[in-house]
Coordinates of C-alpha atoms and ligand atoms in Angstrom, one line a residue:
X195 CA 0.0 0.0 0.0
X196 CA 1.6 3.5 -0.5
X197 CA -0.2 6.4 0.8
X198 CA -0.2 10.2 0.1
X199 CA 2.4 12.1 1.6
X200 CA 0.4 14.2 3.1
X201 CA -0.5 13.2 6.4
X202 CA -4.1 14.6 6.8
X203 CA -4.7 13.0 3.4
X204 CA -8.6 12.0 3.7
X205 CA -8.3 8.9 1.3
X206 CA -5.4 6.5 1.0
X207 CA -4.7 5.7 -2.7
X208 CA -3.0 2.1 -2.2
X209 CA -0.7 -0.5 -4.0
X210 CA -2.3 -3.0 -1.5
X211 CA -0.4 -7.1 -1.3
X212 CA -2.9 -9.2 -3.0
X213 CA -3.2 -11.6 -0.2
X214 CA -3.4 -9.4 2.5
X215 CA -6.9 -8.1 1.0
X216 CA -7.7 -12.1 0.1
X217 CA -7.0 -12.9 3.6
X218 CA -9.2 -9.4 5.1
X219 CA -11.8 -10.5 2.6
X220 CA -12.3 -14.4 3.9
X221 CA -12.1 -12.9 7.8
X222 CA -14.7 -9.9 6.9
X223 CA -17.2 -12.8 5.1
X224 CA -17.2 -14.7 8.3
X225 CA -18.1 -11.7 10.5
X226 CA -20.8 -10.5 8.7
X227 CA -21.9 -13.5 7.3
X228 CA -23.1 -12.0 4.2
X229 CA -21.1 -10.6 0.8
X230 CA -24.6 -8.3 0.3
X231 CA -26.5 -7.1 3.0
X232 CA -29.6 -8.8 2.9
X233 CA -31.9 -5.5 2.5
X234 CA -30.4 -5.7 -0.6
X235 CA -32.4 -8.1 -3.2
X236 CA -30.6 -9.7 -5.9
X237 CA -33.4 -11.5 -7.7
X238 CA -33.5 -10.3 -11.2
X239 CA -31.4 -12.4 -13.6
X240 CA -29.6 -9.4 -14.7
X241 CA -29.0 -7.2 -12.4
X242 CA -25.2 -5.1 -12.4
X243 CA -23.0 -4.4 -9.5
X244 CA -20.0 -2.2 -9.3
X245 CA -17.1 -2.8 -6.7
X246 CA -15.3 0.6 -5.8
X247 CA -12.2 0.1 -4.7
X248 CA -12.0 -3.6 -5.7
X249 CA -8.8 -4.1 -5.1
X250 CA -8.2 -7.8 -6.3
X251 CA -11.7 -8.0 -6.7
X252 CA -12.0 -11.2 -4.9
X253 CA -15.7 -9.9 -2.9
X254 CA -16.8 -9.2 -6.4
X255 CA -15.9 -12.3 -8.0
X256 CA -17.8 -14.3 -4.8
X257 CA -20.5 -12.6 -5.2
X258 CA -20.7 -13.7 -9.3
X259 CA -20.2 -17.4 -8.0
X260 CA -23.8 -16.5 -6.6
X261 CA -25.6 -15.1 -9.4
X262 CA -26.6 -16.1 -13.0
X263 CA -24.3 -15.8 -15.7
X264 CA -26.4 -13.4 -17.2
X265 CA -25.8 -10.8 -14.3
X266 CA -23.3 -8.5 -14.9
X267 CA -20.4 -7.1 -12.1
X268 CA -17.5 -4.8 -12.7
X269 CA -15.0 -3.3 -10.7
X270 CA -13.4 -0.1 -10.2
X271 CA -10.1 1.4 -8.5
X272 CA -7.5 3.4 -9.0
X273 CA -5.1 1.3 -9.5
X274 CA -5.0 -1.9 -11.6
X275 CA -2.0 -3.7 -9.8
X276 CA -4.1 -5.8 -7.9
X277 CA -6.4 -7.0 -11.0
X278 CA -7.0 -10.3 -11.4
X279 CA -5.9 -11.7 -14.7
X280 CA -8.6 -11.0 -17.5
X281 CA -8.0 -14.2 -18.9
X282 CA -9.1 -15.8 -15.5
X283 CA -12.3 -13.9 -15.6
X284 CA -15.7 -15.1 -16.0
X285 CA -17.3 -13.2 -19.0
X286 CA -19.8 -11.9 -17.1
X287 CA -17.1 -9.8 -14.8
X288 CA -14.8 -7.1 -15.7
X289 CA -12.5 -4.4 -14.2
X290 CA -11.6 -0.7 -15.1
X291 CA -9.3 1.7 -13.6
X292 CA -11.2 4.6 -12.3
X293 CA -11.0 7.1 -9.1
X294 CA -13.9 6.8 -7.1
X295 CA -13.9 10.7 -6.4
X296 CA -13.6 11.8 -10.4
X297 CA -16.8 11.4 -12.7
X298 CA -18.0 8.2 -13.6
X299 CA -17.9 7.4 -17.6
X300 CA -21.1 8.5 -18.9
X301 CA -22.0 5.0 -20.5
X302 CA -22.2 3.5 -16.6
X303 CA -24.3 6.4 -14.7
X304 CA -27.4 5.2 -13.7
X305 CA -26.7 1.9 -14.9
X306 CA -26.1 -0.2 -12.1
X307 CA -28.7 -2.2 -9.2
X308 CA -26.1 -2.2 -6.6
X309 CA -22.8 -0.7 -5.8
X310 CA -20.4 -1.6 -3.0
X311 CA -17.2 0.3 -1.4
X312 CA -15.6 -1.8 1.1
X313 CA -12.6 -0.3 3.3
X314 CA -11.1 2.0 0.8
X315 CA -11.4 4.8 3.9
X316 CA -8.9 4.5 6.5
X317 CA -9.2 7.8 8.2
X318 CA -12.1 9.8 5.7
X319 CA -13.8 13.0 7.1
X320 CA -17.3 13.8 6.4
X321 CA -16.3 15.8 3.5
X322 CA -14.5 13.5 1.6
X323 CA -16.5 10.7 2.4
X324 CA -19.5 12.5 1.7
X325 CA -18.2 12.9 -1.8
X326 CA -17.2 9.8 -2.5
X327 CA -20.7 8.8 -1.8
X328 CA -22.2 11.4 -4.0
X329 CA -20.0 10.4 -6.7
X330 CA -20.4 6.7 -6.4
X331 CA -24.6 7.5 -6.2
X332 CA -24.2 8.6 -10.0
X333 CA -23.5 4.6 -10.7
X334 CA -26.9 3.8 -9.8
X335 CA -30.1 3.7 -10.9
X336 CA -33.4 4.7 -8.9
X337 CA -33.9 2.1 -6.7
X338 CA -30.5 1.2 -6.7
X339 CA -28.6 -0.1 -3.7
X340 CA -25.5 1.5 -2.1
X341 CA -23.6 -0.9 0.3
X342 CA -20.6 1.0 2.5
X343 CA -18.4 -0.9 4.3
X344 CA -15.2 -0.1 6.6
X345 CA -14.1 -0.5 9.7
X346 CA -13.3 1.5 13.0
X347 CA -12.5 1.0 17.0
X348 CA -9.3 -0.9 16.9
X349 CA -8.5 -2.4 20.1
X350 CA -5.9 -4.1 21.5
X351 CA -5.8 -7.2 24.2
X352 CA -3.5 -9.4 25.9
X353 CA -4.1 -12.9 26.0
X354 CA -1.4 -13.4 28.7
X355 CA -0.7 -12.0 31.9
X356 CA 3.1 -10.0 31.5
X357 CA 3.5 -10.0 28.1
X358 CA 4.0 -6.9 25.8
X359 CA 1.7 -5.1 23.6
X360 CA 3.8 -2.0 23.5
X361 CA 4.8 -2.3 19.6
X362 CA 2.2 -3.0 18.4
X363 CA 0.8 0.3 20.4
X364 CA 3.2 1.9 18.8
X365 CA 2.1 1.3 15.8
X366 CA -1.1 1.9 16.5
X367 CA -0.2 5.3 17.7
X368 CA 1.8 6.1 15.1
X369 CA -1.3 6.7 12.8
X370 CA -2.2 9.5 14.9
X371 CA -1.2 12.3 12.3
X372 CA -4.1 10.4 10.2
X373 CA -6.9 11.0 12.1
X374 CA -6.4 13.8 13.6
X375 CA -8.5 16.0 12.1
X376 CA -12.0 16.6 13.9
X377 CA -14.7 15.3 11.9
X378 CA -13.4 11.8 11.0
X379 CA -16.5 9.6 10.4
X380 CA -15.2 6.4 9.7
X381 CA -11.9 4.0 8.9
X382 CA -9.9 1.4 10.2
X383 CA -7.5 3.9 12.0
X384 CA -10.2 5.9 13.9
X385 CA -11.2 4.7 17.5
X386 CA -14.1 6.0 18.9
X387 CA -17.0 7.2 16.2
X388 CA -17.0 10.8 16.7
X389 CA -20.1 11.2 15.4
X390 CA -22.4 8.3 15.6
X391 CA -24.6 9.4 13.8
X392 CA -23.1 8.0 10.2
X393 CA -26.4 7.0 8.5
X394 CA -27.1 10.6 8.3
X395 CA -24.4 11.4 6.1
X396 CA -26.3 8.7 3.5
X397 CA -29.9 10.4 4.2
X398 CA -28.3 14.1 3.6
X399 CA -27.6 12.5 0.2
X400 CA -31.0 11.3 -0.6
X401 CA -30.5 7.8 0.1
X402 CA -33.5 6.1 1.7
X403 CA -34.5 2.9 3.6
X404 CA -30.8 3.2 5.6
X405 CA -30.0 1.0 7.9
X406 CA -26.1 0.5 9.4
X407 CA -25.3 -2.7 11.2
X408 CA -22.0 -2.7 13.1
X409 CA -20.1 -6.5 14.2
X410 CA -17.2 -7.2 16.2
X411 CA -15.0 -9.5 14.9
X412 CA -15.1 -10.9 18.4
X413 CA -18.3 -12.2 17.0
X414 CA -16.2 -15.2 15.0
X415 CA -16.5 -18.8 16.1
X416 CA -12.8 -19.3 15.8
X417 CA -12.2 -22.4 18.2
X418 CA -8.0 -22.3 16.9
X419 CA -7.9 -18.4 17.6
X420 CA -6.2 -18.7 13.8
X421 CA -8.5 -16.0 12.3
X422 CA -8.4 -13.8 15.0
X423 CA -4.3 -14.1 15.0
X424 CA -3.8 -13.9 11.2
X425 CA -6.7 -11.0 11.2
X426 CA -3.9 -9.3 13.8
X427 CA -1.0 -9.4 11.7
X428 CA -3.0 -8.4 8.7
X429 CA -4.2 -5.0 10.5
X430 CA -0.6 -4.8 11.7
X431 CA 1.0 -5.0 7.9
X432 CA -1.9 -2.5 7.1
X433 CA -0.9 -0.3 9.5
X434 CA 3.0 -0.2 8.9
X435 CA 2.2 0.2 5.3
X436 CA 0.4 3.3 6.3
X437 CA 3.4 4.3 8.2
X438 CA 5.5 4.4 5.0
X439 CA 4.2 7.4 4.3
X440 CA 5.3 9.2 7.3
X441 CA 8.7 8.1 6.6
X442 CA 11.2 11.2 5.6
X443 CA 8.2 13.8 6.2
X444 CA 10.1 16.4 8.8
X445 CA 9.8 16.0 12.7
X446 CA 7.7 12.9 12.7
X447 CA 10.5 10.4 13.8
X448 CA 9.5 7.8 10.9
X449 CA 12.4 6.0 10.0
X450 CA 12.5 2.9 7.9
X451 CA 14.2 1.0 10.2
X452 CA 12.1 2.1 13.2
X453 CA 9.2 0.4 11.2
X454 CA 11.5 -2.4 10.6
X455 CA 11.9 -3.4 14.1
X456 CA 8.5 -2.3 15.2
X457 CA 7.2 -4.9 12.8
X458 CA 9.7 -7.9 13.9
X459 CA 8.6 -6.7 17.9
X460 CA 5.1 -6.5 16.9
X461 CA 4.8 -10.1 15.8
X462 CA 6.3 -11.7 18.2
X463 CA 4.3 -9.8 20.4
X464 CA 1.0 -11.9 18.5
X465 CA 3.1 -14.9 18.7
X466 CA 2.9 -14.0 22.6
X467 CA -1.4 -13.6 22.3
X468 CA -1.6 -10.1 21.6
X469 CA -4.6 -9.6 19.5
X470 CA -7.0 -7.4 18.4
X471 CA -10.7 -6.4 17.8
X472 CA -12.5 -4.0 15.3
X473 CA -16.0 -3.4 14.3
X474 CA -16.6 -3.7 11.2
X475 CA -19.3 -1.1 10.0
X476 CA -22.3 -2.2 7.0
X477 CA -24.3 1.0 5.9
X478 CA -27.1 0.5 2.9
X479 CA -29.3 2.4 1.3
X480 CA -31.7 3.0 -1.7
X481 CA -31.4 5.5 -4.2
X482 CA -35.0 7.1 -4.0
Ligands
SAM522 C1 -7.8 -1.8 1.5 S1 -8.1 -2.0 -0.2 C2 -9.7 -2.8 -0.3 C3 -9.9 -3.6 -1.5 C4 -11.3 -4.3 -1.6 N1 -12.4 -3.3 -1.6 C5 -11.5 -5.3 -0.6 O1 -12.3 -5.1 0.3 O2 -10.8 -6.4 -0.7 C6 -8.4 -0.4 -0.8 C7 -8.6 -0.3 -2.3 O3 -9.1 1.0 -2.6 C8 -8.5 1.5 -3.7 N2 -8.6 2.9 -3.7 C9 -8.1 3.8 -2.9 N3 -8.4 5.1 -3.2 C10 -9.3 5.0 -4.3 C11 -10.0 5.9 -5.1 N4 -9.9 7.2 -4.8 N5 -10.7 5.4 -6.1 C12 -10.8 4.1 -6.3 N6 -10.1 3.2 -5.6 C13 -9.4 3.6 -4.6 C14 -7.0 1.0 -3.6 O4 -6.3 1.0 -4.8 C15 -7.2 -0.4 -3.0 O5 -7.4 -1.4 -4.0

């Protein structure tokens, strides 16, 4: 992942590790238990999604396992590197490069039954995440589903009395200079909703029938604790990766090999239990 220099960036652009976001993807499924909220009805034989953000597009591509061939589902992001390739590809599903906060090509607006953004915010104020929305809304038809999903309230626990969680804090900490700005409404990085009140950003935008369900990924049956420790390391990489952008910016104290060594401590503090827990944040709604 690479992230904008600029520290109070709203919206990470990102080069993200192809099976990191596999890995996220198949913990995220099991929390929610869904891959479209069920408010959301898929029944017509061809109805067309949109991923934004797709990243490798691996939601997307579950979600055609689900539906007839004659649906169509394409996805969107900024950056093609994590594409799957076309030649893997059922005919039915195809990706474009496109940023989620510049116009839409005119062929696609108002073209699609549902479209889905999951965790392309890590640290989004109202403002920016208010346009993505409105610019994402120009994919759908009336009638047309949005689905939003991120994540927020990281937390951190010890599994055994003694040990160490201070790298991992660290990192954790680190991230400060991304969400420091007042009105952050929603990403992995932010810890306590500042304004709970998110659904109201989708009804200022016309949406209707909104409805936001929020799960902890405590909520897992995970007998092995094996999700729950790779879901760890995979926030941890996330995090470190959003780090890399600190590095070299003046006074900050970011050093490649501070993030080096925080990473080496920081899993061998999992090794040691140290895990985590997010919720992870489902908002629909309906174009009126
Ligand atoms: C954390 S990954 C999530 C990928 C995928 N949605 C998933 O859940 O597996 C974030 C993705 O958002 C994309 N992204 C970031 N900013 C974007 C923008 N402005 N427009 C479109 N895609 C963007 C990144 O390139 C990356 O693939």
């Amino acid at each position: 992942m690479t992230v904008s220099q600029d520290p109070n960036a709203e919206i990470f652009s990102s080069e993200e590790i192809p099976e990191r976001l596999d890995e996220q993807h198949i913990a995220t499924t099991k929390t929610f238990g869904f891959l479209v909220h069920p408010n959301i009805p898929l029944n017509s034989p061809t109805i067309k999604i949109a991923d934004i953000g797709t990243g490798t597009g691996i939601w997307l591509l579950d979600v055609a396992k689900s539906l007839p061939p004659t649906c169509q589902l394409i996805g969107f992001d900024v950056s093609s590197s994590a594409f799957p390739p076309t030649q893997t590809l059922p005919p039915n599903v195809s990706f474009q490069i496109q940023d989620m906060l510049l116009p839409f090509p005119a062929s696609e607006i108002g073209s699609f039954d549902v479209v889905a953004v999951r965790f392309v915010s890590t640290a989004t104020t109202r403002a920016a995440w208010a346009l993505a929305i409105e610019n994402v809304m120009t994919l759908l038809k009336p009638g047309g589903w949005l689905q939003w999903i991120d994540s927020c309230n990281f937390a951190l626990y010890n599994s055994v009395a003694g040990s160490s969680r201070a790298a991992c804090q660290e990192i954790y900490d680190g991230l400060e200079p991304f969400r420091a700005k007042d009105d952050v409404v929603i990403g992995m990085v932010m810890r306590e909703p500042r304004n709970m009140r998110r659904e109201d950003v989708f009804r200022k935008l016309g949406l209707t029938d909104v409805h936001e369900d929020v799960f902890s990924t405590d909520r897992l049956q995970d007998p092995g604790l094996q999700l729950r420790d790779k879901g760890t390391r995979n926030a941890i990489v996330c995090f470190l990766a959003c780090l890399q952008a600190l590095v070299g910016v003046d006074g900050n104290g970011w050093s490649e090999e501070r993030i080096e060594r925080l990473k080496v401590e920081a899993m061998k503090e999992v090794d040691e239990g140290v895990y985590h827990t997010l919720d992870q944040v489902c908002i629909v709604g309906r174009k009126a």
